[in-house]
């Protein structure tokens, strides 16, 4: 019997966990250039949707995009949601919360979130995605808080599924082919 490496076992575990989850790239993100282009486009979409979101590093008065006098961010010691990749950028749960808040601003008070409350941030984001967007619960809070840096493939798969659900609900406008 051939020996299966830990990487293959990990991949099998992810596939088993995600079972009947989304297959292939998110709808309307398919372009010539392959998977790397789709991944880049999805990352840019996340970056655009979360731009301007910040929370006070001490708790206090976080800011949504364009809040504060003159439309600028006013938190003195702010931690900005800065989506640069599908791993470390999502580690506090704030990127998930900001992305969902950009579609469902009445779902929760973004101003009440704290960067250090990872477990609560992930729980809030995943519950909101499931309840409001109909997104399958592909990630579990415990899996996300177990590692300081989330697995990029898991985050990418989840964001892809969220995008697909938002398109299906008509909340993301796409170009008709």
PDB file of C-alpha atoms in Angstrom:
ATOM      1  CA  UNK A   1       0.000   0.000   0.000  1.00  0.00           C
ATOM      2  CA  UNK A   2       1.549   3.343  -1.015  1.00  0.00           C
ATOM      3  CA  UNK A   3       2.284   5.773   1.762  1.00  0.00           C
ATOM      4  CA  UNK A   4       0.297   9.000   1.635  1.00  0.00           C
ATOM      5  CA  UNK A   5       2.145  12.187   2.617  1.00  0.00           C
ATOM      6  CA  UNK A   6       0.806  14.596   5.216  1.00  0.00           C
ATOM      7  CA  UNK A   7       0.127  17.187   2.511  1.00  0.00           C
ATOM      8  CA  UNK A   8      -2.073  14.738   0.605  1.00  0.00           C
ATOM      9  CA  UNK A   9      -3.808  13.747   3.835  1.00  0.00           C
ATOM     10  CA  UNK A  10      -4.462  17.409   4.617  1.00  0.00           C
ATOM     11  CA  UNK A  11      -5.877  17.981   1.153  1.00  0.00           C
ATOM     12  CA  UNK A  12      -8.082  14.886   1.530  1.00  0.00           C
ATOM     13  CA  UNK A  13      -9.317  16.103   4.912  1.00  0.00           C
ATOM     14  CA  UNK A  14     -10.249  19.490   3.437  1.00  0.00           C
ATOM     15  CA  UNK A  15     -12.061  17.881   0.518  1.00  0.00           C
ATOM     16  CA  UNK A  16     -13.864  15.527   2.872  1.00  0.00           C
ATOM     17  CA  UNK A  17     -14.857  18.395   5.167  1.00  0.00           C
ATOM     18  CA  UNK A  18     -16.050  20.592   2.320  1.00  0.00           C
ATOM     19  CA  UNK A  19     -17.826  17.674   0.646  1.00  0.00           C
ATOM     20  CA  UNK A  20     -20.419  19.037  -1.720  1.00  0.00           C
ATOM     21  CA  UNK A  21     -19.148  22.590  -1.525  1.00  0.00           C
ATOM     22  CA  UNK A  22     -18.579  24.776  -4.524  1.00  0.00           C
ATOM     23  CA  UNK A  23     -16.684  23.364  -7.453  1.00  0.00           C
ATOM     24  CA  UNK A  24     -14.418  25.485  -9.638  1.00  0.00           C
ATOM     25  CA  UNK A  25     -14.062  29.262  -9.718  1.00  0.00           C
ATOM     26  CA  UNK A  26     -16.862  31.522  -8.559  1.00  0.00           C
ATOM     27  CA  UNK A  27     -19.404  32.381 -11.258  1.00  0.00           C
ATOM     28  CA  UNK A  28     -18.530  35.271 -13.546  1.00  0.00           C
ATOM     29  CA  UNK A  29     -14.938  35.276 -12.300  1.00  0.00           C
ATOM     30  CA  UNK A  30     -13.826  32.863 -14.990  1.00  0.00           C
ATOM     31  CA  UNK A  31     -11.475  34.643 -17.336  1.00  0.00           C
ATOM     32  CA  UNK A  32      -8.719  33.575 -19.621  1.00  0.00           C
ATOM     33  CA  UNK A  33      -5.500  33.350 -17.702  1.00  0.00           C
ATOM     34  CA  UNK A  34      -6.351  30.531 -15.343  1.00  0.00           C
ATOM     35  CA  UNK A  35      -6.844  30.104 -11.630  1.00  0.00           C
ATOM     36  CA  UNK A  36      -4.212  32.665 -10.637  1.00  0.00           C
ATOM     37  CA  UNK A  37      -6.178  35.382 -12.437  1.00  0.00           C
ATOM     38  CA  UNK A  38      -9.435  34.329 -10.744  1.00  0.00           C
ATOM     39  CA  UNK A  39      -7.708  34.318  -7.367  1.00  0.00           C
ATOM     40  CA  UNK A  40      -6.276  37.793  -7.987  1.00  0.00           C
ATOM     41  CA  UNK A  41      -9.659  39.111  -9.099  1.00  0.00           C
ATOM     42  CA  UNK A  42     -11.347  37.708  -5.985  1.00  0.00           C
ATOM     43  CA  UNK A  43      -8.641  39.194  -3.764  1.00  0.00           C
ATOM     44  CA  UNK A  44      -9.109  42.599  -5.437  1.00  0.00           C
ATOM     45  CA  UNK A  45     -12.874  42.319  -4.899  1.00  0.00           C
ATOM     46  CA  UNK A  46     -12.300  41.628  -1.174  1.00  0.00           C
ATOM     47  CA  UNK A  47      -9.857  44.522  -0.951  1.00  0.00           C
ATOM     48  CA  UNK A  48     -12.323  46.910  -2.593  1.00  0.00           C
ATOM     49  CA  UNK A  49     -15.245  45.816  -0.380  1.00  0.00           C
ATOM     50  CA  UNK A  50     -13.243  46.158   2.869  1.00  0.00           C
ATOM     51  CA  UNK A  51     -11.328  49.347   2.008  1.00  0.00           C
ATOM     52  CA  UNK A  52     -11.763  51.966   4.709  1.00  0.00           C
ATOM     53  CA  UNK A  53     -12.801  49.591   7.476  1.00  0.00           C
ATOM     54  CA  UNK A  54     -10.865  50.063  10.712  1.00  0.00           C
ATOM     55  CA  UNK A  55     -11.346  49.435  14.406  1.00  0.00           C
ATOM     56  CA  UNK A  56      -9.708  51.074  17.363  1.00  0.00           C
ATOM     57  CA  UNK A  57      -6.846  48.890  18.543  1.00  0.00           C
ATOM     58  CA  UNK A  58      -8.047  49.466  22.117  1.00  0.00           C
ATOM     59  CA  UNK A  59     -11.701  48.643  21.486  1.00  0.00           C
ATOM     60  CA  UNK A  60     -13.468  52.006  21.621  1.00  0.00           C
ATOM     61  CA  UNK A  61     -14.927  53.689  18.564  1.00  0.00           C
ATOM     62  CA  UNK A  62     -14.157  51.748  15.392  1.00  0.00           C
ATOM     63  CA  UNK A  63     -14.984  53.287  12.096  1.00  0.00           C
ATOM     64  CA  UNK A  64     -16.791  51.927   9.078  1.00  0.00           C
ATOM     65  CA  UNK A  65     -15.788  53.242   5.667  1.00  0.00           C
ATOM     66  CA  UNK A  66     -16.223  56.974   5.318  1.00  0.00           C
ATOM     67  CA  UNK A  67     -17.273  57.589   8.929  1.00  0.00           C
ATOM     68  CA  UNK A  68     -16.025  60.382  11.135  1.00  0.00           C
ATOM     69  CA  UNK A  69     -15.877  64.124  10.517  1.00  0.00           C
ATOM     70  CA  UNK A  70     -15.396  64.941   6.876  1.00  0.00           C
ATOM     71  CA  UNK A  71     -15.756  61.278   5.910  1.00  0.00           C
ATOM     72  CA  UNK A  72     -12.290  60.311   7.193  1.00  0.00           C
ATOM     73  CA  UNK A  73     -11.318  57.748   9.794  1.00  0.00           C
ATOM     74  CA  UNK A  74     -10.979  59.253  13.244  1.00  0.00           C
ATOM     75  CA  UNK A  75      -9.738  56.376  15.407  1.00  0.00           C
ATOM     76  CA  UNK A  76      -6.445  57.525  16.914  1.00  0.00           C
ATOM     77  CA  UNK A  77      -4.937  54.058  17.219  1.00  0.00           C
ATOM     78  CA  UNK A  78      -6.747  52.172  14.462  1.00  0.00           C
ATOM     79  CA  UNK A  79      -6.175  48.703  13.092  1.00  0.00           C
ATOM     80  CA  UNK A  80      -7.207  48.860   9.457  1.00  0.00           C
ATOM     81  CA  UNK A  81      -8.683  45.925   7.639  1.00  0.00           C
ATOM     82  CA  UNK A  82      -5.983  45.411   5.045  1.00  0.00           C
ATOM     83  CA  UNK A  83      -6.605  42.441   2.757  1.00  0.00           C
ATOM     84  CA  UNK A  84      -3.297  41.541   1.104  1.00  0.00           C
ATOM     85  CA  UNK A  85      -3.675  37.767   0.807  1.00  0.00           C
ATOM     86  CA  UNK A  86      -5.927  34.833   1.715  1.00  0.00           C
ATOM     87  CA  UNK A  87      -4.044  33.919   4.896  1.00  0.00           C
ATOM     88  CA  UNK A  88      -2.680  36.401   7.452  1.00  0.00           C
ATOM     89  CA  UNK A  89      -5.009  39.214   6.384  1.00  0.00           C
ATOM     90  CA  UNK A  90      -7.938  37.168   7.700  1.00  0.00           C
ATOM     91  CA  UNK A  91      -6.379  36.110  11.039  1.00  0.00           C
ATOM     92  CA  UNK A  92      -8.338  38.389  13.383  1.00  0.00           C
ATOM     93  CA  UNK A  93     -11.696  37.734  11.731  1.00  0.00           C
ATOM     94  CA  UNK A  94     -12.086  41.446  11.007  1.00  0.00           C
ATOM     95  CA  UNK A  95     -11.721  41.032   7.239  1.00  0.00           C
ATOM     96  CA  UNK A  96     -14.589  38.520   7.208  1.00  0.00           C
ATOM     97  CA  UNK A  97     -16.674  40.884   9.357  1.00  0.00           C
ATOM     98  CA  UNK A  98     -15.885  43.925   7.180  1.00  0.00           C
ATOM     99  CA  UNK A  99     -16.672  42.025   3.985  1.00  0.00           C
ATOM    100  CA  UNK A 100     -20.042  40.894   5.342  1.00  0.00           C
ATOM    101  CA  UNK A 101     -20.790  44.277   6.931  1.00  0.00           C
ATOM    102  CA  UNK A 102     -20.291  45.904   3.525  1.00  0.00           C
ATOM    103  CA  UNK A 103     -23.308  43.900   2.292  1.00  0.00           C
ATOM    104  CA  UNK A 104     -25.327  43.672   5.510  1.00  0.00           C
ATOM    105  CA  UNK A 105     -24.626  46.833   7.549  1.00  0.00           C
ATOM    106  CA  UNK A 106     -27.662  46.218   9.754  1.00  0.00           C
ATOM    107  CA  UNK A 107     -26.582  42.669  10.687  1.00  0.00           C
ATOM    108  CA  UNK A 108     -24.189  43.753  13.446  1.00  0.00           C
ATOM    109  CA  UNK A 109     -22.408  46.767  14.868  1.00  0.00           C
ATOM    110  CA  UNK A 110     -18.967  46.829  13.289  1.00  0.00           C
ATOM    111  CA  UNK A 111     -18.023  49.533  15.799  1.00  0.00           C
ATOM    112  CA  UNK A 112     -18.305  47.007  18.631  1.00  0.00           C
ATOM    113  CA  UNK A 113     -15.677  44.613  17.251  1.00  0.00           C
ATOM    114  CA  UNK A 114     -12.240  44.175  18.768  1.00  0.00           C
ATOM    115  CA  UNK A 115      -9.220  42.819  16.861  1.00  0.00           C
ATOM    116  CA  UNK A 116      -8.187  40.624  19.796  1.00  0.00           C
ATOM    117  CA  UNK A 117     -11.589  38.905  19.988  1.00  0.00           C
ATOM    118  CA  UNK A 118     -10.794  36.468  17.188  1.00  0.00           C
ATOM    119  CA  UNK A 119     -13.218  33.723  18.255  1.00  0.00           C
ATOM    120  CA  UNK A 120     -16.127  36.169  18.523  1.00  0.00           C
ATOM    121  CA  UNK A 121     -15.268  37.845  15.205  1.00  0.00           C
ATOM    122  CA  UNK A 122     -15.160  34.534  13.324  1.00  0.00           C
ATOM    123  CA  UNK A 123     -18.378  33.315  14.982  1.00  0.00           C
ATOM    124  CA  UNK A 124     -20.166  36.549  14.073  1.00  0.00           C
ATOM    125  CA  UNK A 125     -18.918  36.536  10.476  1.00  0.00           C
ATOM    126  CA  UNK A 126     -19.713  32.874   9.804  1.00  0.00           C
ATOM    127  CA  UNK A 127     -23.174  33.118  11.384  1.00  0.00           C
ATOM    128  CA  UNK A 128     -23.942  36.256   9.353  1.00  0.00           C
ATOM    129  CA  UNK A 129     -22.722  34.626   6.132  1.00  0.00           C
ATOM    130  CA  UNK A 130     -24.897  31.581   6.754  1.00  0.00           C
ATOM    131  CA  UNK A 131     -28.019  33.470   7.864  1.00  0.00           C
ATOM    132  CA  UNK A 132     -27.928  36.467   5.531  1.00  0.00           C
ATOM    133  CA  UNK A 133     -26.101  35.172   2.453  1.00  0.00           C
ATOM    134  CA  UNK A 134     -27.024  31.491   2.646  1.00  0.00           C
ATOM    135  CA  UNK A 135     -23.350  30.554   2.620  1.00  0.00           C
ATOM    136  CA  UNK A 136     -22.510  26.968   3.543  1.00  0.00           C
ATOM    137  CA  UNK A 137     -20.599  26.694   6.842  1.00  0.00           C
ATOM    138  CA  UNK A 138     -17.346  25.537   5.251  1.00  0.00           C
ATOM    139  CA  UNK A 139     -15.116  26.890   8.015  1.00  0.00           C
ATOM    140  CA  UNK A 140     -15.420  26.344  11.735  1.00  0.00           C
ATOM    141  CA  UNK A 141     -14.488  28.910  14.341  1.00  0.00           C
ATOM    142  CA  UNK A 142     -12.285  26.447  16.245  1.00  0.00           C
ATOM    143  CA  UNK A 143     -10.300  25.649  13.096  1.00  0.00           C
ATOM    144  CA  UNK A 144      -9.682  29.357  12.507  1.00  0.00           C
ATOM    145  CA  UNK A 145      -8.524  30.186  16.041  1.00  0.00           C
ATOM    146  CA  UNK A 146      -6.347  27.084  16.371  1.00  0.00           C
ATOM    147  CA  UNK A 147      -3.688  28.571  14.079  1.00  0.00           C
ATOM    148  CA  UNK A 148      -2.419  32.152  14.269  1.00  0.00           C
ATOM    149  CA  UNK A 149      -2.422  32.360  10.454  1.00  0.00           C
ATOM    150  CA  UNK A 150      -5.404  30.822   8.647  1.00  0.00           C
ATOM    151  CA  UNK A 151      -4.850  28.336   5.824  1.00  0.00           C
ATOM    152  CA  UNK A 152      -4.956  30.297   2.545  1.00  0.00           C
ATOM    153  CA  UNK A 153      -6.721  27.542   0.583  1.00  0.00           C
ATOM    154  CA  UNK A 154      -9.469  27.266   3.191  1.00  0.00           C
ATOM    155  CA  UNK A 155     -10.021  31.037   3.288  1.00  0.00           C
ATOM    156  CA  UNK A 156      -9.969  31.276  -0.512  1.00  0.00           C
ATOM    157  CA  UNK A 157     -12.514  28.455  -0.830  1.00  0.00           C
ATOM    158  CA  UNK A 158     -14.786  30.090   1.734  1.00  0.00           C
ATOM    159  CA  UNK A 159     -14.587  33.543   0.139  1.00  0.00           C
ATOM    160  CA  UNK A 160     -15.280  31.968  -3.247  1.00  0.00           C
ATOM    161  CA  UNK A 161     -18.405  30.312  -1.846  1.00  0.00           C
ATOM    162  CA  UNK A 162     -19.495  33.566  -0.195  1.00  0.00           C
ATOM    163  CA  UNK A 163     -19.063  35.397  -3.501  1.00  0.00           C
ATOM    164  CA  UNK A 164     -21.109  32.731  -5.278  1.00  0.00           C
ATOM    165  CA  UNK A 165     -23.922  33.067  -2.693  1.00  0.00           C
ATOM    166  CA  UNK A 166     -23.932  36.860  -2.954  1.00  0.00           C
ATOM    167  CA  UNK A 167     -24.151  36.632  -6.747  1.00  0.00           C
ATOM    168  CA  UNK A 168     -27.051  34.168  -6.434  1.00  0.00           C
ATOM    169  CA  UNK A 169     -28.874  36.632  -4.141  1.00  0.00           C
ATOM    170  CA  UNK A 170     -28.301  39.460  -6.625  1.00  0.00           C
ATOM    171  CA  UNK A 171     -26.092  41.395  -4.205  1.00  0.00           C
ATOM    172  CA  UNK A 172     -23.021  41.292  -6.461  1.00  0.00           C
ATOM    173  CA  UNK A 173     -23.491  42.611  -9.956  1.00  0.00           C
ATOM    174  CA  UNK A 174     -21.612  40.734 -12.633  1.00  0.00           C
ATOM    175  CA  UNK A 175     -21.110  41.224 -16.338  1.00  0.00           C
ATOM    176  CA  UNK A 176     -23.304  38.942 -18.416  1.00  0.00           C
ATOM    177  CA  UNK A 177     -21.358  36.804 -20.818  1.00  0.00           C
TER     178      UNK A 177
END
